[in-house]
GROMACS .gro file of C-alpha atoms in nm:
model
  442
    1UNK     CA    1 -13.586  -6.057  -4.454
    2UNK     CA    2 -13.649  -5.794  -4.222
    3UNK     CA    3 -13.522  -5.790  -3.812
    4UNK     CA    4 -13.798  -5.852  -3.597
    5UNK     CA    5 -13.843  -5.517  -3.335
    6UNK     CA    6 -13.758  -5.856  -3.093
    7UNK     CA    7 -13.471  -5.963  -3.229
    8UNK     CA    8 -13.371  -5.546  -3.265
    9UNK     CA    9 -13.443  -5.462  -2.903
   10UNK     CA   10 -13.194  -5.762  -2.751
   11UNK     CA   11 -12.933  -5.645  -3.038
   12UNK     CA   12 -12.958  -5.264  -2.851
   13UNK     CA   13 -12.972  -5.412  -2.511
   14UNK     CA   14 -12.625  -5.640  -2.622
   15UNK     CA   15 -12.436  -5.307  -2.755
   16UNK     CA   16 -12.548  -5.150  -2.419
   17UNK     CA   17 -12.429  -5.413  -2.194
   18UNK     CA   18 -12.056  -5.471  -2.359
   19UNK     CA   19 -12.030  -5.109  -2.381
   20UNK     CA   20 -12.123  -5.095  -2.020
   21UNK     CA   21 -11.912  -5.412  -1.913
   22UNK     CA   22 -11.614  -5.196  -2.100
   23UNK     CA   23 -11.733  -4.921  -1.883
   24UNK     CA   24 -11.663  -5.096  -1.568
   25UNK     CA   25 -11.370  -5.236  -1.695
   26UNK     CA   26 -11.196  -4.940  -1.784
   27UNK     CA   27 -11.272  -4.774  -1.411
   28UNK     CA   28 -11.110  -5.052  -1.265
   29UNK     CA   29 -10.826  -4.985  -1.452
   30UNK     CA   30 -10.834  -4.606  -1.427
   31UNK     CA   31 -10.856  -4.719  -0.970
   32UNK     CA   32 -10.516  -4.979  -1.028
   33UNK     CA   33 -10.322  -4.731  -1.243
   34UNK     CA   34 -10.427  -4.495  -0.963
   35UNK     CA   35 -10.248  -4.775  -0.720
   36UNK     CA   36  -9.942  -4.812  -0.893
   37UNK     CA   37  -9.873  -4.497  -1.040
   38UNK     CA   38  -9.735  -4.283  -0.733
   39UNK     CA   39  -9.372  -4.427  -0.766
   40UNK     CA   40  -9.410  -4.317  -1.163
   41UNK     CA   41  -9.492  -3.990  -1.046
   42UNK     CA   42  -9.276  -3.879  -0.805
   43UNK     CA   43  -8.943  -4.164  -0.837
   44UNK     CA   44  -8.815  -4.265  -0.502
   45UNK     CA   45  -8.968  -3.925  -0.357
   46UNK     CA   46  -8.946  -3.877  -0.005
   47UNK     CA   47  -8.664  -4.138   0.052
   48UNK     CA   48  -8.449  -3.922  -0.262
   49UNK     CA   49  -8.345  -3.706   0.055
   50UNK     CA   50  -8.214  -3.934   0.332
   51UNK     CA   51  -8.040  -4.174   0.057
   52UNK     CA   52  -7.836  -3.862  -0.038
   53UNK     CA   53  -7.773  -3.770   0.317
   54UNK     CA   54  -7.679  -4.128   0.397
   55UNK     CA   55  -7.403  -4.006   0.115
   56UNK     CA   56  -7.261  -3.721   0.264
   57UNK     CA   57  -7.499  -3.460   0.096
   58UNK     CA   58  -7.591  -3.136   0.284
   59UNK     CA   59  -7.950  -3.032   0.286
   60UNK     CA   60  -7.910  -2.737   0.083
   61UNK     CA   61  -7.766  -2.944  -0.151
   62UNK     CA   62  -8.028  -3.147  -0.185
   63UNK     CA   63  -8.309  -2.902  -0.188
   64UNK     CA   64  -8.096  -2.773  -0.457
   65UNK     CA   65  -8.142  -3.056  -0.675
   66UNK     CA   66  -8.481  -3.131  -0.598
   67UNK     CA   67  -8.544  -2.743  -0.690
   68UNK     CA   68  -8.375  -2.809  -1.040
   69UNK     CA   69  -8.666  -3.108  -1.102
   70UNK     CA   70  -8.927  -2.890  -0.987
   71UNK     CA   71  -8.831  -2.622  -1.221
   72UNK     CA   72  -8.793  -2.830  -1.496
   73UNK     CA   73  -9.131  -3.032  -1.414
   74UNK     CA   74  -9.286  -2.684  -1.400
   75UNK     CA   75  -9.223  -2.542  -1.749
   76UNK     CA   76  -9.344  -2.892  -1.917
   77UNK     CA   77  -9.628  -2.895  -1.750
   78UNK     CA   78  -9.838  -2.668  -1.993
   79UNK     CA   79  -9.666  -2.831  -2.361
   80UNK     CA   80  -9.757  -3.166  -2.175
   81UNK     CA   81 -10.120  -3.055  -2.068
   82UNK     CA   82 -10.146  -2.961  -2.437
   83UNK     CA   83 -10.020  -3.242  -2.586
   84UNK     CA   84 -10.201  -3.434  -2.372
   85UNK     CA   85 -10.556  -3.229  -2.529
   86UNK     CA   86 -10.451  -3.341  -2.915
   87UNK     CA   87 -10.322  -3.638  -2.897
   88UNK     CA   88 -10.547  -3.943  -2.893
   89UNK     CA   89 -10.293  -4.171  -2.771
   90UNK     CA   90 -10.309  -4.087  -2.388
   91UNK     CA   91 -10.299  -4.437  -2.224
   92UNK     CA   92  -9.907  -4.445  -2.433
   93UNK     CA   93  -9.811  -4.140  -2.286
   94UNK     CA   94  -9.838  -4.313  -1.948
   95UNK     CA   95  -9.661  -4.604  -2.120
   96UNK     CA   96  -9.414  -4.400  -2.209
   97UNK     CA   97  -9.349  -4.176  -1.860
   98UNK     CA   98  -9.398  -4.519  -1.638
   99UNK     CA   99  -9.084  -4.652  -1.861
  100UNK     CA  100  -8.874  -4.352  -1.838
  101UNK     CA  101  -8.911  -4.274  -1.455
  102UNK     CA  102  -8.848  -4.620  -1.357
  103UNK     CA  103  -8.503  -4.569  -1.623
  104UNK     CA  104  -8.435  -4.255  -1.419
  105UNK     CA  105  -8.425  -4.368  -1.076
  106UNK     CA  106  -8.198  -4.625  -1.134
  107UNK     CA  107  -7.930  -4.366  -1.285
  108UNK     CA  108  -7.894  -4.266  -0.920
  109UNK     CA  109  -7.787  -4.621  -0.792
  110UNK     CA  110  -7.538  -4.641  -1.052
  111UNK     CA  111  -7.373  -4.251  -0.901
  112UNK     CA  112  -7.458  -4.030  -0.681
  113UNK     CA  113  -7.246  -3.739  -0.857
  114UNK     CA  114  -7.410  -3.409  -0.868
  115UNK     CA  115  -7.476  -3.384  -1.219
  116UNK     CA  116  -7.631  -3.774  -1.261
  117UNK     CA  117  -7.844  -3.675  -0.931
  118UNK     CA  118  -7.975  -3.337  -1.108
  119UNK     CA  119  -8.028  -3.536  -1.476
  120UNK     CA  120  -8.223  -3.816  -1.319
  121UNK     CA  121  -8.471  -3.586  -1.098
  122UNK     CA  122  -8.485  -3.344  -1.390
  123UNK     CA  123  -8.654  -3.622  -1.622
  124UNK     CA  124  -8.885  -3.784  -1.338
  125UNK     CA  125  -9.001  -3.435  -1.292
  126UNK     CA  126  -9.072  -3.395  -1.684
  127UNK     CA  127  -9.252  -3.790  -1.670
  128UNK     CA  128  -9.437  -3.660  -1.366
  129UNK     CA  129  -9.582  -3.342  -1.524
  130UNK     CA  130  -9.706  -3.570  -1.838
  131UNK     CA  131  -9.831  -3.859  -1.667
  132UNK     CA  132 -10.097  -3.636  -1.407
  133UNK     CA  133 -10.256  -3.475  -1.718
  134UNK     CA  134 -10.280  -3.768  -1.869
  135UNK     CA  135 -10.515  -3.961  -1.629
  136UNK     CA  136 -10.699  -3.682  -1.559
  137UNK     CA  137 -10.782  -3.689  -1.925
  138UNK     CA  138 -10.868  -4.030  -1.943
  139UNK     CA  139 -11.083  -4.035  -1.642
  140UNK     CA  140 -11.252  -3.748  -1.842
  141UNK     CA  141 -11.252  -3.925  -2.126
  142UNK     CA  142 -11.419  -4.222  -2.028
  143UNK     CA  143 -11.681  -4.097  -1.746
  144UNK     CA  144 -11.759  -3.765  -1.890
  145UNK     CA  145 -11.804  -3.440  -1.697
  146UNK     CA  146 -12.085  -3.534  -1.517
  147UNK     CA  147 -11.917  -3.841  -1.396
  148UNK     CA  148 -11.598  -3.699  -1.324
  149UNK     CA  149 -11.579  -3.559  -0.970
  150UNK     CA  150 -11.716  -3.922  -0.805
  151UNK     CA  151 -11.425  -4.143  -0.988
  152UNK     CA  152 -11.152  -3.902  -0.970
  153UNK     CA  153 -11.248  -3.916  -0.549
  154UNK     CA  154 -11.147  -4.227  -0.656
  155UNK     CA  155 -10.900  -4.233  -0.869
  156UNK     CA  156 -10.738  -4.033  -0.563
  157UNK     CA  157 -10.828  -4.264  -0.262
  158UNK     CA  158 -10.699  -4.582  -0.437
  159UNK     CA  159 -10.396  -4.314  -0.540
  160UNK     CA  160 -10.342  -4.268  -0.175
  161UNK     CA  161 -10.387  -4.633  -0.070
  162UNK     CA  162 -10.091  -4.700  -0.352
  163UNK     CA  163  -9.834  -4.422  -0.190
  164UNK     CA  164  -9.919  -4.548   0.161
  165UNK     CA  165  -9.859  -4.899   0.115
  166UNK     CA  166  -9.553  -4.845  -0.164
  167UNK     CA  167  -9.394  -4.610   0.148
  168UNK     CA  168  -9.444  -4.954   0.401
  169UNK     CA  169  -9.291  -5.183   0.216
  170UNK     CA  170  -8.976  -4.951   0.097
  171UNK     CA  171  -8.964  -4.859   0.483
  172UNK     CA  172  -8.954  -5.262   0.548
  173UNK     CA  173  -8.723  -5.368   0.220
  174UNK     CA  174  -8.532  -5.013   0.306
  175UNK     CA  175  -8.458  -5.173   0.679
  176UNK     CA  176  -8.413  -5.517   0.596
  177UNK     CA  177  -8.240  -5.512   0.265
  178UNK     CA  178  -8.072  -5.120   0.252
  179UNK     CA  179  -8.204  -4.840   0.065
  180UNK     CA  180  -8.096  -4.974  -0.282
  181UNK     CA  181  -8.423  -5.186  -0.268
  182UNK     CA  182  -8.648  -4.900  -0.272
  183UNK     CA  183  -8.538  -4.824  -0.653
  184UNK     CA  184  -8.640  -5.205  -0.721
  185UNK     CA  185  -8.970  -5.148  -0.574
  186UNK     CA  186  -9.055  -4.830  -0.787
  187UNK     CA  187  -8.973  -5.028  -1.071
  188UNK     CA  188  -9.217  -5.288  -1.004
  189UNK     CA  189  -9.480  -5.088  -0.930
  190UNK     CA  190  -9.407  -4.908  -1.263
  191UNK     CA  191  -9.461  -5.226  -1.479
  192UNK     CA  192  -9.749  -5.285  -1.293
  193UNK     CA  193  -9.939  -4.906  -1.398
  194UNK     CA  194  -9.778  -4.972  -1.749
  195UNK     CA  195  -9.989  -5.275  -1.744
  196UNK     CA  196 -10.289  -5.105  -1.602
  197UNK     CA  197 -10.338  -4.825  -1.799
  198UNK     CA  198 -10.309  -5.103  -2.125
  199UNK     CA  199 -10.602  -5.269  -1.991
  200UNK     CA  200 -10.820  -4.956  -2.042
  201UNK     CA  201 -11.024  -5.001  -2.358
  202UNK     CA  202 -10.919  -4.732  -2.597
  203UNK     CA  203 -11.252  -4.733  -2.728
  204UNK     CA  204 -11.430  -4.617  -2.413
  205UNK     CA  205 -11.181  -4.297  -2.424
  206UNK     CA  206 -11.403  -4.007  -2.574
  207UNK     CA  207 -11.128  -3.767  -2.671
  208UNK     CA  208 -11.361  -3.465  -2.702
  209UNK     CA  209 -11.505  -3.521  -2.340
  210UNK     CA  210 -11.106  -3.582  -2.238
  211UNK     CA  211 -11.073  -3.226  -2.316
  212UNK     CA  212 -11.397  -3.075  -2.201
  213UNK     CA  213 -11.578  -3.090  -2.528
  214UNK     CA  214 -11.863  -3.343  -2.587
  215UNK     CA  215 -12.074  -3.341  -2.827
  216UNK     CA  216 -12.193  -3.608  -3.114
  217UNK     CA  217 -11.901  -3.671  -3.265
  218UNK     CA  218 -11.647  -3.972  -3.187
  219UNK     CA  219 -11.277  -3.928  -3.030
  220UNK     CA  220 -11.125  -3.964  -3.405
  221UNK     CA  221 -11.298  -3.677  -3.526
  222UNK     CA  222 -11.252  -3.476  -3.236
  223UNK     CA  223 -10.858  -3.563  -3.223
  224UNK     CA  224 -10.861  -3.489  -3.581
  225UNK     CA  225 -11.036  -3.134  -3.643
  226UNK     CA  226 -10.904  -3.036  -3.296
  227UNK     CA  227 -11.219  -2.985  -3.115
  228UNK     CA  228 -11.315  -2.648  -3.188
  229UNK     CA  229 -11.112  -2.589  -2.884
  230UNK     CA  230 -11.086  -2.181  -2.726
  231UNK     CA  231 -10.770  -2.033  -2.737
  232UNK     CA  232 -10.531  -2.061  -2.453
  233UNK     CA  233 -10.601  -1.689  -2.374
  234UNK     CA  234 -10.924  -1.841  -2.234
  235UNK     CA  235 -10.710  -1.977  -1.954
  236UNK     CA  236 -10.585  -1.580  -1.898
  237UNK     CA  237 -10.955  -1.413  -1.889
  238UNK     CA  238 -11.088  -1.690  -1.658
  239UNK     CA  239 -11.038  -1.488  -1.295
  240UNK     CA  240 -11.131  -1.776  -1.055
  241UNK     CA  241 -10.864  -1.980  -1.221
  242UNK     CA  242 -10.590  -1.717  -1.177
  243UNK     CA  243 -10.677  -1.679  -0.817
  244UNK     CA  244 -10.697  -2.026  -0.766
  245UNK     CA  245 -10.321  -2.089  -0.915
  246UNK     CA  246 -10.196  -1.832  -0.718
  247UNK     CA  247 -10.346  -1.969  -0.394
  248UNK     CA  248 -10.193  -2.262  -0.507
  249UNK     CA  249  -9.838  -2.178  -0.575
  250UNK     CA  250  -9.839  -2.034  -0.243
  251UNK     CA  251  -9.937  -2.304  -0.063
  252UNK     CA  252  -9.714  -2.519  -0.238
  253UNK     CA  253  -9.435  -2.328  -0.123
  254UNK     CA  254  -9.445  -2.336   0.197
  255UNK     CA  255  -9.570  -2.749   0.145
  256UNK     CA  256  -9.337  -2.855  -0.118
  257UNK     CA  257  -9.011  -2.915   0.148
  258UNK     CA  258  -9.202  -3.005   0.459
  259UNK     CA  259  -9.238  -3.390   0.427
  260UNK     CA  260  -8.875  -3.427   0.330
  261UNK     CA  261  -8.767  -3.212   0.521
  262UNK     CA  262  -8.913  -3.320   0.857
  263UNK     CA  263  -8.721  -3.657   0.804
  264UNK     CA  264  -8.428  -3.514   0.767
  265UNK     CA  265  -8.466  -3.324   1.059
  266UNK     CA  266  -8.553  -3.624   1.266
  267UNK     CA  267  -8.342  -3.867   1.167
  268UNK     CA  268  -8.057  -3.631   1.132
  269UNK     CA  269  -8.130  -3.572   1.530
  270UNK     CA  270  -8.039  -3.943   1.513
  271UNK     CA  271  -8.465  -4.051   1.663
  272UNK     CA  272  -8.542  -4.247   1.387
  273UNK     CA  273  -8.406  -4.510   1.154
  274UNK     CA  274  -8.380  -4.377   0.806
  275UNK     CA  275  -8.578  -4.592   0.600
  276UNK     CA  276  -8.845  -4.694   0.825
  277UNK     CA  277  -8.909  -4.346   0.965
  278UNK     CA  278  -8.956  -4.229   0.594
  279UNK     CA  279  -9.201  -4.490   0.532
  280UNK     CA  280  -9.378  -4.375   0.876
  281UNK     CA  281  -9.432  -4.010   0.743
  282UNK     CA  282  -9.564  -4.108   0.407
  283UNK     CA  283  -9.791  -4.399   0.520
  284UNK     CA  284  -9.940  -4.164   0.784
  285UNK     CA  285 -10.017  -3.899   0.528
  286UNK     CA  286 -10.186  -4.114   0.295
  287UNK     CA  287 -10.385  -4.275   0.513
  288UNK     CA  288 -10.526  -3.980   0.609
  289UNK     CA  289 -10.543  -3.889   0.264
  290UNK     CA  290 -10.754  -4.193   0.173
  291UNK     CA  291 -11.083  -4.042   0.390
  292UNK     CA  292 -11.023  -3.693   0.323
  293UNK     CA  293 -11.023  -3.778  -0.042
  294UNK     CA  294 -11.309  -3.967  -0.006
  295UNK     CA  295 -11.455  -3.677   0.158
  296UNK     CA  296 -11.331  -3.452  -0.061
  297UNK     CA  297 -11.572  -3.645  -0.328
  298UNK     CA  298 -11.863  -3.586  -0.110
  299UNK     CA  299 -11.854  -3.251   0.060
  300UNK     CA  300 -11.730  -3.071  -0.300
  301UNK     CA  301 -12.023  -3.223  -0.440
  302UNK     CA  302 -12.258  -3.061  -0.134
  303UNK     CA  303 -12.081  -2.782  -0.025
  304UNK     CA  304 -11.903  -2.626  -0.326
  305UNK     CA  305 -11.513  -2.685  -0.350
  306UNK     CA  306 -11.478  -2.331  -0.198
  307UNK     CA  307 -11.498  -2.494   0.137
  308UNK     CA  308 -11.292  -2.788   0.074
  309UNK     CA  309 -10.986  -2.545  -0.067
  310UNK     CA  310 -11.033  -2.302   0.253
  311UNK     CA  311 -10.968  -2.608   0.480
  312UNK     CA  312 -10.679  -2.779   0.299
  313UNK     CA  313 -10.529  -2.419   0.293
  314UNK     CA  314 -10.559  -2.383   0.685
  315UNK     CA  315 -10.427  -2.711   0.736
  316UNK     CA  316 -10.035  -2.581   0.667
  317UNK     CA  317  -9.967  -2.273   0.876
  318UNK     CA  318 -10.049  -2.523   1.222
  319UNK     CA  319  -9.849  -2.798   1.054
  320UNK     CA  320  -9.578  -2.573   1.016
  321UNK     CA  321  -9.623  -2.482   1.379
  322UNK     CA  322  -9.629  -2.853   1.506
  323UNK     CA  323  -9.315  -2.972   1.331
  324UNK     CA  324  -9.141  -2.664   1.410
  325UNK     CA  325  -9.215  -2.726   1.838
  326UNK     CA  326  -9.202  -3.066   1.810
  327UNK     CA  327  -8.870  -3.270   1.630
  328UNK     CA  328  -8.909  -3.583   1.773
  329UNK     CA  329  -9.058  -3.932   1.612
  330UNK     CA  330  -9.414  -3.928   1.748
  331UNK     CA  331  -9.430  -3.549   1.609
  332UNK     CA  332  -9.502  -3.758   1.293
  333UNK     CA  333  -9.837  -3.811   1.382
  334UNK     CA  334  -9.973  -3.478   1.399
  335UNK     CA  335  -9.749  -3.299   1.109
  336UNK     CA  336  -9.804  -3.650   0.854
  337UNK     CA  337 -10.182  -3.643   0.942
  338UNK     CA  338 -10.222  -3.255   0.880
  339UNK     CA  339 -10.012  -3.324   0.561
  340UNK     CA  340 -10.274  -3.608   0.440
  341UNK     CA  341 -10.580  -3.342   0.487
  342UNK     CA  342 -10.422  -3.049   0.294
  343UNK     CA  343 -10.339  -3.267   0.038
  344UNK     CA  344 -10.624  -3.498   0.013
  345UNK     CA  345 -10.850  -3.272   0.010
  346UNK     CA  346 -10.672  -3.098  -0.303
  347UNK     CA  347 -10.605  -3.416  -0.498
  348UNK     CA  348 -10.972  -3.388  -0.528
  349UNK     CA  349 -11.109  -3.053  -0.546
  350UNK     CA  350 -10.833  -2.927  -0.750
  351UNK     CA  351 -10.819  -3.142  -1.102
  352UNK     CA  352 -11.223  -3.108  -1.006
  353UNK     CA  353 -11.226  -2.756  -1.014
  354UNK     CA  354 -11.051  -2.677  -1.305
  355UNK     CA  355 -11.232  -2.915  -1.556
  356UNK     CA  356 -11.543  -2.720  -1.402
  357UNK     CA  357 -11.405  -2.413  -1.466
  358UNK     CA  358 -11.310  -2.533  -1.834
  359UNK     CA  359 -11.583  -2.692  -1.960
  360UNK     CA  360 -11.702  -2.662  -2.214
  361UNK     CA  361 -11.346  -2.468  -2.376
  362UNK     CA  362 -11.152  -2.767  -2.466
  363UNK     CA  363 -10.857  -2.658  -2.310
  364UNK     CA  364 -10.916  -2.894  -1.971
  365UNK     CA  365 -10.590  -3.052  -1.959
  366UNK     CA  366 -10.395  -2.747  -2.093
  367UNK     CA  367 -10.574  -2.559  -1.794
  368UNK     CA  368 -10.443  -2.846  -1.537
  369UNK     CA  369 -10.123  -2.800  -1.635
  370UNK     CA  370 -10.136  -2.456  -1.628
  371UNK     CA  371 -10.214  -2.444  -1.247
  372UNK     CA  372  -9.931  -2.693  -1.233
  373UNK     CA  373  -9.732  -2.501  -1.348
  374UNK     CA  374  -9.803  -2.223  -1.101
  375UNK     CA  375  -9.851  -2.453  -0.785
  376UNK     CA  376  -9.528  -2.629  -0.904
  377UNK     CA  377  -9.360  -2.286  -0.898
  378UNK     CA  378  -9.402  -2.305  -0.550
  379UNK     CA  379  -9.341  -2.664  -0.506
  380UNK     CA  380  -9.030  -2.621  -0.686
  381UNK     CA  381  -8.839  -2.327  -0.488
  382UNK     CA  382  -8.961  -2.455  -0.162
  383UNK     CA  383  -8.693  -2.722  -0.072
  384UNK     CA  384  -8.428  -2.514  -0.204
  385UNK     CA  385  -8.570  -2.250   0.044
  386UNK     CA  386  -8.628  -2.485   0.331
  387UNK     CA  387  -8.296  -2.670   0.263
  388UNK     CA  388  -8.112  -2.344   0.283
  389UNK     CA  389  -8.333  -2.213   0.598
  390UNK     CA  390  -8.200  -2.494   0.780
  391UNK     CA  391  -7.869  -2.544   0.706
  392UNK     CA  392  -7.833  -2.157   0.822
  393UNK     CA  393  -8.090  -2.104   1.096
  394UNK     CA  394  -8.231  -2.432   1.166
  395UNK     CA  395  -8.490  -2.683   1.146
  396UNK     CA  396  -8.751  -2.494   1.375
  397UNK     CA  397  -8.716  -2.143   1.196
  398UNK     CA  398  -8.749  -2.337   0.871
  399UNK     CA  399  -9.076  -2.481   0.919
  400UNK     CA  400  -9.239  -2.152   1.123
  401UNK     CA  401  -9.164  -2.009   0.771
  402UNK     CA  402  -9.242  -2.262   0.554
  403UNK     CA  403  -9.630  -2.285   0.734
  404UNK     CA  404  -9.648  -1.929   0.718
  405UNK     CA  405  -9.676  -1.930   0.356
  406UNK     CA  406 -10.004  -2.064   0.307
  407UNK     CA  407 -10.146  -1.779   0.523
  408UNK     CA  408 -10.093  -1.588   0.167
  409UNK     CA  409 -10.352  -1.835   0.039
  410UNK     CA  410 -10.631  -1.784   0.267
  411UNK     CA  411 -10.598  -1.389   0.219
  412UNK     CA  412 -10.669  -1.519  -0.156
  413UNK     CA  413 -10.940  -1.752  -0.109
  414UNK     CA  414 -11.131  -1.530   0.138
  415UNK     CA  415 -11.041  -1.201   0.019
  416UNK     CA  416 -11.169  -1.290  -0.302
  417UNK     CA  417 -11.482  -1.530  -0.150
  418UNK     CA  418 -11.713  -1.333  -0.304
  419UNK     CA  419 -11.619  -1.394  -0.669
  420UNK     CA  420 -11.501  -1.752  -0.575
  421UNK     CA  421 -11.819  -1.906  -0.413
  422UNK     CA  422 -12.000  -1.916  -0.726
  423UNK     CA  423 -11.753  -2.064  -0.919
  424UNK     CA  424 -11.672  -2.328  -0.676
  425UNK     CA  425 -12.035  -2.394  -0.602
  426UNK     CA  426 -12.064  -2.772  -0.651
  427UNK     CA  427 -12.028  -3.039  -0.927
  428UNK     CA  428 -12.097  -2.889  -1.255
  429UNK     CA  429 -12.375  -2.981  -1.512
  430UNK     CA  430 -12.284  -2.907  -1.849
  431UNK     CA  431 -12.526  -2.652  -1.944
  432UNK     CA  432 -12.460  -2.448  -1.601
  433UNK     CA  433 -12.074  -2.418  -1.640
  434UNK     CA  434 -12.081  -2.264  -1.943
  435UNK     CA  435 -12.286  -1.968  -1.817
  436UNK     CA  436 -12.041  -1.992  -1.492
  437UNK     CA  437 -11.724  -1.974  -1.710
  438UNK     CA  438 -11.903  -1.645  -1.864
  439UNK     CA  439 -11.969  -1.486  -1.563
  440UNK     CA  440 -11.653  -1.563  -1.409
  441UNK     CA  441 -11.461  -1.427  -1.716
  442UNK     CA  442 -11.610  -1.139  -1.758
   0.00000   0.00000   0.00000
């Protein structure tokens, strides 16, 4: 007996509406792991740097160590990126980092001895430089390019919204309960985006589209044949992504050391309470990163995200010049806030940018870690150079330097505005950024 076209039709309109209700479902998910997954990302991160001083540690010393992470976060950032592009197993990989992270923060309560300090931020920089790639890829994966820019603005805001209220209550449990309950706190946030990333359906993942190939075919044949993916010299011939990573790891240089570095500077000059100052200069930042991410979403997809780099760019040099005039607790205002725009606006128009620039190669996430590589070149000598600028010349010198390198970047971006406009023009459509990447390769 044969269907009725009736019977048919509310069959169709059934797949449709649980594949949509998985839809929905998995965004949720991808906006809590979001929440929860700052502490996997970066450990204890800001507060690393006072708990070590509180422990007799110089600041050289510890933008030493911190350097040694971001070197070693740096060179795993492109294996990771292409790991992340073949394997079809992405939500474990987050599993996997969350778990480890959380494992190496707590090797610092247990000693603070140079070599267990140096281990520990060495493997939540490796975690870190999987677990960025990762989401990025899922988000890919289960909105598509044309979907991508709108939840990754996001994916970003409720990223922000997790740092700033993680940073308030380790700044409260830090003052009430000592800095050993910051650790604690990571590691319950990292259960938490374990848990979140396992509620993602792994059938809504397209793998192809999670590397910037879609097409008819279903995430097991794409993991399996590969993709037809470009090879990575691809990444090499595509100019607007060079310029952009260099821009980048410039910027990141002089950025990398600021935020740590202005608390030690303050609280070291004995106007602020360690923990709860901390707390003050992250929640500040990511507040403001919240609506500059969400602003990010809107004025990239207007405006191009030629004009939302040239602004976060700017934003350094004049924090550099703010924290460098003004060491005192309400500087944290002006310096945290300028910190949440440069940033905010990045979180956004980078990842963005580069699975624009990609599409359509299959090398997306190689390509993000790639330019995090680059910008975590930067990131990754900066506190050693800050550390050491201020334990010889002082805090002020320090961060006139530190805000001058970004000043580097905007020579980039405008210098080469004319080659960059087009590339950056906008969200891109699928049949438009191939034709872009052509152009902007040749």
């Amino acid at each position: 007996m044969r269907n009725s076209p009736t019977l048919a039709a509310s069959a169709d309109a059934a797949d449709e509406g649980g594949a949509g209700g998985e839809s929905r479902r998995a965004t949720r998910a991808l906006c809590a792991l979001n929440f929860f997954m700052a502490d996997v990302q970066a450990g204890i991160g800001p507060f690393l740097g006072v708990f070590l001083q509180q422990r007799g540690w110089q600041p050289g010393a510890i933008g030493s160590v911190m350097t040694a992470g971001g070197v070693a976060g740096m060179l795993m950032t492109v294996p990771a990126g292409a790991f992340i592009d073949h394997t079809a197993r992405k939500r474990w990989v987050v599993v996997i980092t969350g778990i480890c992270t959380v494992l190496a923060s707590f090797l610092i309560l247990w000693s603070q001895a140079g070599w267990v300090v140096t281990v520990s931020q060495v493997a939540t920089a490796i975690a870190g430089a999987a677990i960025g790639p990762a989401v990025a890829g899922i988000t890919l994966g289960v909105v598509r390019q044309r979907g991508f820019n709108a939840q990754n603005g996001r994916n970003q805001a409720w990223n922000h919204a997790g740092n700033m209220v993680g940073a308030a209550l380790s700044g409260w449990l830090g003052f009430r309960y000592g800095m050993p309950a910051i650790f604690f706190l990571a590691a319950l946030f990292g259960v938490f985006a374990i848990l979140s990333v396992l509620t993602i359906p792994e059938r809504t993942i397209d793998h192809r589209a999670a590397r910037g190939l879609e097409g008819p075919h279903d995430g097991k044949t794409a993991a399996a044949d590969g993709g037809q993916a470009q090879g990575l010299r691809t990444l090499l011939h595509n100019r607007p992504l060079l310029i952009l990573a260099a821009a980048l790891a410039c910027f990141h240089l002089g950025n990398g050391a600021m935020l740590p570095l202005y608390g030690l500077a303050v609280v070291g000059a004995g106007k602020g309470n360690p923990a709860m100052f901390t707390a003050l200069t992250v929640v500040v930042a990511q507040a403001v990163m919240i609506v500059t991410a969400l602003a990010a979403m809107r004025l990239s997809a207007t405006r191009g995200y030629w004009l939302v780099m040239l602004v976060s760019f700017a934003s350094l040099p004049l924090r550099g010049l703010i924290a460098g005039s003004v060491i005192d607790s309400w500087g944290v205002w002006p310096v945290q806030a300028l910190d949440g725009i440069g940033a905010g606006l990045q979180s956004v128009a980078v990842p963005g940018l580069v699975a624009c620039l990609l599409d359509g190669t299959g090398r997306v996430n190689v390509g993000q870690g790639a330019v995090m590589t680059v910008q975590g070149l930067g990131a990754s000598l900066s506190p050693a150079i800050g550390g050491w600028l201020a334990q010889l010349f002082g805090y002020q010198l320090a961060f006139y330097v530190l805000g001058g390198f970004a000043l580097a970047s905007l020579a980039l971006w405008i210098g080469f505005a004319t080659m960059l406009r087009p590339a950056c023009a906008g969200v891109c459509e699928r049949p438009a950024s191939r034709s872009t990447l052509k152009e902007s390769s040749a």
